[in-house]
Each structure stands twice: as C-alpha cells, then as structure tokens.
C-alpha cells in the first residue's frame, strides 16, 4: 500500500508525537514530579510508537494494521493518563492522543 493512502493518519501521528514530546518535557518541570511519573512514562511510549508507525507507513510496512492496533492502545492509555492532569500541556496532549488513536483504529 502506498503511503499517500495514510496521509491523514501520518499527520495525526506526527502531531501526537510532538504533543507527547512537549508534554514529557513540560511534566519534567512540574513541581510534583512524582505525581507526573506515569504521564511522563506514557508520553515517552506514545511519542516513540507514533514516530515509529509514521516512519513505517511512509516506507510501506506490511505490518500497518498490527502496528496501528498497538499504537491505538498506547495513544488511548497516554490520553487517559494526561486527561487526569489539569495542566494545559497534558490536556492538549490528551486531545492529540485521542485523535491519533482514532486514526490508528481506522488502519487497524
């Protein structure tokens, strides 16, 4: 399959990766960093899988559906964790994660 078919998903993956990387960095600056530990961890997991899937789709991976299924799960977990925190960066990250999860589900 050509990557042009996945252009919308590729954009969502990239935006989610950026939001997670920003949230990760911002969480490290929060006063109660222990409270942010799970958010930080999931931000990293989510950014990494989104970057990997984005690259994989561009190069035409034959595992698009399988990888997208895993990515959707991780995006949802990250979004659910971020939603628990009132910080603006966490709320924006949650929105990006849920949008990306939906895009991944359409591939899976």
PDB file of C-alpha atoms in Angstrom, residues 59-104:
ATOM      1  CA  UNK A  59       8.089   3.233   3.861  1.00  0.00           C
ATOM      2  CA  UNK A  60       5.104   0.977   3.134  1.00  0.00           C
ATOM      3  CA  UNK A  61       5.262  -1.511   6.004  1.00  0.00           C
ATOM      4  CA  UNK A  62       3.332  -4.745   5.511  1.00  0.00           C
ATOM      5  CA  UNK A  63       2.516  -4.611   9.251  1.00  0.00           C
ATOM      6  CA  UNK A  64       0.428  -1.412   9.136  1.00  0.00           C
ATOM      7  CA  UNK A  65      -2.679  -2.932  10.726  1.00  0.00           C
ATOM      8  CA  UNK A  66      -0.815  -4.689  13.534  1.00  0.00           C
ATOM      9  CA  UNK A  67       1.351  -1.679  14.399  1.00  0.00           C
ATOM     10  CA  UNK A  68      -1.626   0.673  14.209  1.00  0.00           C
ATOM     11  CA  UNK A  69      -3.542  -1.521  16.661  1.00  0.00           C
ATOM     12  CA  UNK A  70      -0.727  -1.334  19.205  1.00  0.00           C
ATOM     13  CA  UNK A  71      -0.309   2.391  18.592  1.00  0.00           C
ATOM     14  CA  UNK A  72      -4.031   2.998  19.200  1.00  0.00           C
ATOM     15  CA  UNK A  73      -3.807   1.202  22.566  1.00  0.00           C
ATOM     16  CA  UNK A  74      -0.795   3.231  23.662  1.00  0.00           C
ATOM     17  CA  UNK A  75      -2.321   6.513  22.474  1.00  0.00           C
ATOM     18  CA  UNK A  76      -5.503   5.797  24.438  1.00  0.00           C
ATOM     19  CA  UNK A  77      -3.531   4.918  27.569  1.00  0.00           C
ATOM     20  CA  UNK A  78      -1.479   8.099  27.268  1.00  0.00           C
ATOM     21  CA  UNK A  79      -4.565  10.207  26.569  1.00  0.00           C
ATOM     22  CA  UNK A  80      -6.393   8.760  29.569  1.00  0.00           C
ATOM     23  CA  UNK A  81      -3.426   9.483  31.847  1.00  0.00           C
ATOM     24  CA  UNK A  82      -2.917  13.007  30.525  1.00  0.00           C
ATOM     25  CA  UNK A  83      -6.639  13.749  30.930  1.00  0.00           C
ATOM     26  CA  UNK A  84      -6.211  13.231  34.713  1.00  0.00           C
ATOM     27  CA  UNK A  85      -3.935  16.285  34.977  1.00  0.00           C
ATOM     28  CA  UNK A  86      -5.161  19.876  34.736  1.00  0.00           C
ATOM     29  CA  UNK A  87      -2.006  21.220  33.101  1.00  0.00           C
ATOM     30  CA  UNK A  88      -2.609  22.763  29.691  1.00  0.00           C
ATOM     31  CA  UNK A  89       0.146  20.646  28.124  1.00  0.00           C
ATOM     32  CA  UNK A  90      -1.472  17.471  29.433  1.00  0.00           C
ATOM     33  CA  UNK A  91      -4.916  18.435  28.131  1.00  0.00           C
ATOM     34  CA  UNK A  92      -3.530  19.276  24.676  1.00  0.00           C
ATOM     35  CA  UNK A  93      -1.585  16.028  24.666  1.00  0.00           C
ATOM     36  CA  UNK A  94      -4.709  14.044  25.595  1.00  0.00           C
ATOM     37  CA  UNK A  95      -6.598  15.596  22.682  1.00  0.00           C
ATOM     38  CA  UNK A  96      -3.790  14.732  20.250  1.00  0.00           C
ATOM     39  CA  UNK A  97      -3.594  11.179  21.630  1.00  0.00           C
ATOM     40  CA  UNK A  98      -7.313  10.523  21.227  1.00  0.00           C
ATOM     41  CA  UNK A  99      -7.305  11.942  17.687  1.00  0.00           C
ATOM     42  CA  UNK A 100      -4.326   9.740  16.830  1.00  0.00           C
ATOM     43  CA  UNK A 101      -5.927   6.661  18.408  1.00  0.00           C
ATOM     44  CA  UNK A 102      -8.953   7.152  16.155  1.00  0.00           C
ATOM     45  CA  UNK A 103      -6.700   7.477  13.094  1.00  0.00           C
ATOM     46  CA  UNK A 104      -4.848   4.307  14.078  1.00  0.00           C
TER      47      UNK A 104
END
